[in-house]
Amino acid sequence: MKTNAGRFFEDYRVGDVIRHAVPRTLSGGERALYHALYPARGALYSSDEFARSCGLPASPLDDLIVFHTVFGKTVPDISLNAVANLGYAEGRFLAPVYPGDTLASQSEVIGVKQNSNGKSGVVYVRTTGTNQRGEAVLEYVRWVMVRKRDPEAPAPEVVLPDLTKVVDVSDLVIPDGLSFDRYDFELAGERYRASDYSVGEVIEHVDGVTVEEAEHMLATRLWQNTAKVHFDATHRADGQRLIYGGHIISLARALSFNGLANAQMLVAINGGAHANPCYSGMTVKAWSEVLDIAETRVPGVSAIRLRLVATSGTGTALRGSDGKYLPEVLLDLDTWALMPS
Amino acid sequence: MKTNAGRFFEDYRVGDVIRHAVPRTLSGGERALYHALYPARGALYSSDEFARSCGLPASPLDDLIVFHTVFGKTVPDISLNAVANLGYAEGRFLAPVYPGDTLASQSEVIGVKQNSNGKSGVVYVRTTGTNQRGEAVLEYVRWVMVRKRDPEAPAPEVVLPDLTKVVDVSDLVIPDGLSFDRYDFELAGERYRASDYSVGEVIEHVDGVTVEEAEHMLATRLWQNTAKVHFDATHRADGQRLIYGGHIISLARALSFNGLANAQMLVAINGGAHANPCYSGMTVKAWSEVLDIAETRVPGVSAIRLRLVATSGTGTALRGSDGKYLPEVLLDLDTWALMPS
Amino acid sequence: MKTNAGRFFEDYRVGDVIRHAVPRTLSGGERALYHALYPARGALYSSDEFARSCGLPASPLDDLIVFHTVFGKTVPDISLNAVANLGYAEGRFLAPVYPGDTLASQSEVIGVKQNSNGKSGVVYVRTTGTNQRGEAVLEYVRWVMVRKRDPEAPAPEVVLPDLTKVVDVSDLVIPDGLSFDRYDFELAGERYRASDYSVGEVIEHVDGVTVEEAEHMLATRLWQNTAKVHFDATHRADGQRLIYGGHIISLARALSFNGLANAQMLVAINGGAHANPCYSGMTVKAWSEVLDIAETRVPGVSAIRLRLVATSGTGTALRGSDGKYLPEVLLDLDTWALMPS
């Protein structure tokens, strides 16, 4: 069998480093598609001129293009036999990526724990994306539940990584040269600085997008994510194609422009959960909650910690009285973004 | 409320200049998407070699990419609370736009007139698109009907701009260096020069395209047009998404290749009306009527004035006996294009 | 009538050379769209770095982008009145194409044979794609059945070209500089060399893609292929849009990554048949059969001859007991690809 059957739980050993296949050179084409697939309007990612006024050499590719590209490469090695994508932690964007850059990714297994049913287990990996100069551009921890090939295989020693709940502000990487001293709020689309937001503030982002099959498949393929459930309507008994969780992340992030237009750069993903599956035909809306606001080492550049929630319903409720995510909640993502102070 | 609720009728004052948000750098990616979304085949916009044989440094981006990009930026400021997009006038393309250029746009309010019902009014704006060197690349007048926030707000003094019905041929801007002396009709796809057309001639463009939701949403997002009605199936009681009128303009213009392959460059939009709404599932066809043919100041370069009509029906009927657009007519656009003499 | 009605059978004369309209400059945009439309992951076509490690100056555009672009231009002249696309032969990729290159195509009529019913005939053309330096990048023979305009028109003298069944290995063009000496199998995604495959081996490529209308139309327009049946749901009595055969070729080729990741470059299309039509909603899978393995003149570079089959069913059956293609078989394509020895 020359085709890839994917790894099973017992194939992962703590300390293993997996170099993922198929590096990718990104161009203005990926950016144009990203902007056609999501209502993305962050000025720094839209205009070379705006980016230069913020001290960067040109407009970088949207942070989530980088995330999806690095993530997509891990799918054949990490999540082909995954039952569930359980969480993210310690995600940091380490350097901007520009058209022409080539990304590769690798993952280190940092934790394993067999489930009590003996049929599956949880695998923790730390994934690093690098550019053609070998510089790390992104790292994050992700954990997935993976089936065992052989239920009789012995359980490995439990190793649980010690994960930070929230990336410390001092660990956020501010791109070299970034400055908001000449920031043009009118061109950026909103007048609010970090000091205009308050912790606990909730912003409903108003707009909604009804999702189509063709769109999420275009997106998912663009990141070379090959998970069958996204493409093959015959794969599930109900004939539905499960939408790649990252599609929802990008959709929600783009919708959050309306109210958070100046949360320009994502610099950290503190945590996240794909609370419920999304299918085509659902109308996705987003809301955000301000979790924290902090100064960075660069004067004038604040970090704003945001809970970004995608919902197929209306309103800003997150959990039921049982403490569980409400059925309409699709995504609960905890991020740090950079904003003019 | 940090989200944008849009301006209402009483927020517009004649003489106000609005700088629209989110400048945009365009690349070959936008061009590729444009050619995937519309059956565009104009040789000048398809081949660097062909464009150079016409005296340009490279193949410019399709004129309507420029139109949509400039237009899209105006939506949050001009038409978020618009009831209807009423018309266009005095549109002129002022300079070609190339991959790598960054476009911004601003609008001046040039007219207001409250409706007799007191609940809404008509706003006239002159919008200008500029590139990164501050050069104007496009200007046009557009008027929209906008709701009032407060029906009790006093009516402003009526100001109606004095608009030219048809851009004068002497006001058309011929791109520097443009020459059709070495024009290759075979490579362009048809053998007809301006002198082969006659005023009053009607051309049915034969081909039709059945419109899909995913396509019009990809297009509309690409131009960063955020009007909710195009994306959110829950927004209207009938569950339908209204297709951005510009999508129909581009579709019709691209279909008009078959019979007007040598009407290479759009240089003016004299007027236009979105006669009826378009929804996915409709099959859009196009026909053109030659309204005028004129020489420009450049020998060998003629201007051809064309009525471009998009229809969801068949045939070339425009108006009923009552003088109103027939229900199948989607678009009636009056343009000047440049063609070899 | 200024619109193109297309050529009819009696319009083709052996020896005629047709220069097809609308040359096209390709960019990273076309590549990004190709990768969004198909699950393409060949490392050589994904990463500039990987391509350089194989001796090329940068990552070329996918071979099938070149094929579709050259093919699309022929449609208005060759297959607008075609009843059926009957076959391909002697296809060879002659030089890599890079972003920024401009392609044009022309066809020579090399055979005609009227059908016994007198209403149509078969036309054979040899099509050549060239770049902006006039270098041939692709050539192939294609034959189509074309309607007669006038059934009473006399039958032309029968000319049947003498076509090679399989391109000889010595006629395959290996790109200048190509070397697999530093080939990184891990980054390429699989560990199998040509010597790991055996003639007669069948590989089921596992993954499937359910096809959407929006996707095949985006693809077909991108190649400026204007055949009405692909776009206009009102064209056929059954309201279905026929999917461009090339869409299925690309889909199957991309799916074949899983099991043939190292069959990097297509260098020949020996033959091919679109066995049955494909419509949206079908789930397309692919399988391959190894037909031959040979050394090329470049040490370390093998040629692997593959039958690539696309199916809307499951399994790897090709023909029924009557020798005819099974109804679920969509494509049967015979190719040569280059692979590390």
PDB file of C-alpha atoms in Angstrom, chain C residues 252-335:
ATOM      1  CA  ALA C 252      -7.570  13.016 -10.892  1.00  0.00           C
ATOM      2  CA  ARG C 253      -3.945  14.051 -11.308  1.00  0.00           C
ATOM      3  CA  ALA C 254      -4.056  15.950  -8.000  1.00  0.00           C
ATOM      4  CA  LEU C 255      -5.727  13.046  -6.194  1.00  0.00           C
ATOM      5  CA  SER C 256      -2.986  10.745  -7.482  1.00  0.00           C
ATOM      6  CA  PHE C 257      -0.512  12.491  -5.174  1.00  0.00           C
ATOM      7  CA  ASN C 258      -1.554   9.991  -2.538  1.00  0.00           C
ATOM      8  CA  GLY C 259       0.484   7.041  -3.760  1.00  0.00           C
ATOM      9  CA  LEU C 260       2.365   8.793  -6.564  1.00  0.00           C
ATOM     10  CA  ALA C 261       3.718  11.896  -4.833  1.00  0.00           C
ATOM     11  CA  ASN C 262       7.038  11.491  -6.590  1.00  0.00           C
ATOM     12  CA  ALA C 263       5.608  11.302 -10.121  1.00  0.00           C
ATOM     13  CA  GLN C 264       6.581  14.948 -10.202  1.00  0.00           C
ATOM     14  CA  MET C 265       6.468  16.220 -13.761  1.00  0.00           C
ATOM     15  CA  LEU C 266       4.085  15.233 -16.519  1.00  0.00           C
ATOM     16  CA  VAL C 267       6.117  14.992 -19.707  1.00  0.00           C
ATOM     17  CA  ALA C 268       3.736  13.229 -22.081  1.00  0.00           C
ATOM     18  CA  ILE C 269       0.092  12.493 -22.704  1.00  0.00           C
ATOM     19  CA  ASN C 270       0.124   9.350 -24.794  1.00  0.00           C
ATOM     20  CA  GLY C 271      -3.600   9.126 -25.134  1.00  0.00           C
ATOM     21  CA  GLY C 272      -6.811   9.772 -23.345  1.00  0.00           C
ATOM     22  CA  ALA C 273     -10.552   9.467 -23.408  1.00  0.00           C
ATOM     23  CA  HIS C 274     -13.291  11.255 -21.524  1.00  0.00           C
ATOM     24  CA  ALA C 275     -15.185   8.023 -21.032  1.00  0.00           C
ATOM     25  CA  ASN C 276     -18.373   9.456 -19.519  1.00  0.00           C
ATOM     26  CA  PRO C 277     -19.633  12.946 -18.704  1.00  0.00           C
ATOM     27  CA  CYS C 278     -19.289  14.395 -15.214  1.00  0.00           C
ATOM     28  CA  TYR C 279     -21.871  16.590 -13.480  1.00  0.00           C
ATOM     29  CA  SER C 280     -21.807  18.502 -10.229  1.00  0.00           C
ATOM     30  CA  GLY C 281     -22.690  16.452  -7.187  1.00  0.00           C
ATOM     31  CA  MET C 282     -20.623  13.490  -8.319  1.00  0.00           C
ATOM     32  CA  THR C 283     -17.817  12.397  -6.018  1.00  0.00           C
ATOM     33  CA  VAL C 284     -14.685  11.863  -8.079  1.00  0.00           C
ATOM     34  CA  LYS C 285     -12.002   9.386  -7.065  1.00  0.00           C
ATOM     35  CA  ALA C 286      -8.929   8.253  -8.934  1.00  0.00           C
ATOM     36  CA  TRP C 287      -6.732   5.217  -9.426  1.00  0.00           C
ATOM     37  CA  SER C 288      -3.593   4.604 -11.418  1.00  0.00           C
ATOM     38  CA  GLU C 289      -2.003   1.644 -13.135  1.00  0.00           C
ATOM     39  CA  VAL C 290       1.716   1.516 -13.793  1.00  0.00           C
ATOM     40  CA  LEU C 291       2.074   0.724 -17.506  1.00  0.00           C
ATOM     41  CA  ASP C 292       5.821   1.038 -17.909  1.00  0.00           C
ATOM     42  CA  ILE C 293       8.978   2.278 -16.206  1.00  0.00           C
ATOM     43  CA  ALA C 294      12.017   3.425 -18.155  1.00  0.00           C
ATOM     44  CA  GLU C 295      15.273   5.250 -17.740  1.00  0.00           C
ATOM     45  CA  THR C 296      15.684   8.622 -19.411  1.00  0.00           C
ATOM     46  CA  ARG C 297      18.893  10.130 -20.739  1.00  0.00           C
ATOM     47  CA  VAL C 298      19.353  11.894 -17.390  1.00  0.00           C
ATOM     48  CA  PRO C 299      20.834   9.649 -14.706  1.00  0.00           C
ATOM     49  CA  GLY C 300      18.561   9.337 -11.706  1.00  0.00           C
ATOM     50  CA  VAL C 301      15.495  10.540 -13.611  1.00  0.00           C
ATOM     51  CA  SER C 302      13.093   7.751 -14.543  1.00  0.00           C
ATOM     52  CA  ALA C 303       9.997   7.937 -16.666  1.00  0.00           C
ATOM     53  CA  ILE C 304       6.937   6.176 -15.329  1.00  0.00           C
ATOM     54  CA  ARG C 305       4.037   5.503 -17.668  1.00  0.00           C
ATOM     55  CA  LEU C 306       0.745   5.709 -15.851  1.00  0.00           C
ATOM     56  CA  ARG C 307      -2.841   5.065 -16.711  1.00  0.00           C
ATOM     57  CA  LEU C 308      -4.764   7.629 -14.671  1.00  0.00           C
ATOM     58  CA  VAL C 309      -8.445   6.840 -14.233  1.00  0.00           C
ATOM     59  CA  ALA C 310     -11.092   9.084 -12.711  1.00  0.00           C
ATOM     60  CA  THR C 311     -14.253   7.409 -11.529  1.00  0.00           C
ATOM     61  CA  SER C 312     -17.513   8.479  -9.963  1.00  0.00           C
ATOM     62  CA  GLY C 313     -17.785   5.045  -8.398  1.00  0.00           C
ATOM     63  CA  THR C 314     -15.531   2.951  -6.214  1.00  0.00           C
ATOM     64  CA  GLY C 315     -12.936   0.350  -7.041  1.00  0.00           C
ATOM     65  CA  THR C 316     -10.639   0.031 -10.028  1.00  0.00           C
ATOM     66  CA  ALA C 317     -12.731  -1.603 -12.734  1.00  0.00           C
ATOM     67  CA  LEU C 318     -12.344   0.019 -16.147  1.00  0.00           C
ATOM     68  CA  ARG C 319     -14.376  -1.828 -18.748  1.00  0.00           C
ATOM     69  CA  GLY C 320     -17.357  -4.141 -18.790  1.00  0.00           C
ATOM     70  CA  SER C 321     -17.458  -7.581 -20.375  1.00  0.00           C
ATOM     71  CA  ASP C 322     -18.472  -5.864 -23.605  1.00  0.00           C
ATOM     72  CA  GLY C 323     -15.129  -4.057 -23.670  1.00  0.00           C
ATOM     73  CA  LYS C 324     -16.781  -0.681 -23.120  1.00  0.00           C
ATOM     74  CA  TYR C 325     -15.930   1.735 -20.352  1.00  0.00           C
ATOM     75  CA  LEU C 326     -18.066   1.200 -17.287  1.00  0.00           C
ATOM     76  CA  PRO C 327     -20.587   3.998 -16.752  1.00  0.00           C
ATOM     77  CA  GLU C 328     -18.774   5.311 -13.659  1.00  0.00           C
ATOM     78  CA  VAL C 329     -15.469   5.751 -15.494  1.00  0.00           C
ATOM     79  CA  LEU C 330     -14.979   9.434 -16.310  1.00  0.00           C
ATOM     80  CA  LEU C 331     -11.435   9.550 -17.644  1.00  0.00           C
ATOM     81  CA  ASP C 332      -8.810   7.151 -18.916  1.00  0.00           C
ATOM     82  CA  LEU C 333      -5.545   9.012 -19.450  1.00  0.00           C
ATOM     83  CA  ASP C 334      -2.204   7.547 -20.484  1.00  0.00           C
ATOM     84  CA  THR C 335       0.780   9.659 -19.404  1.00  0.00           C
TER      85      THR C 335
END
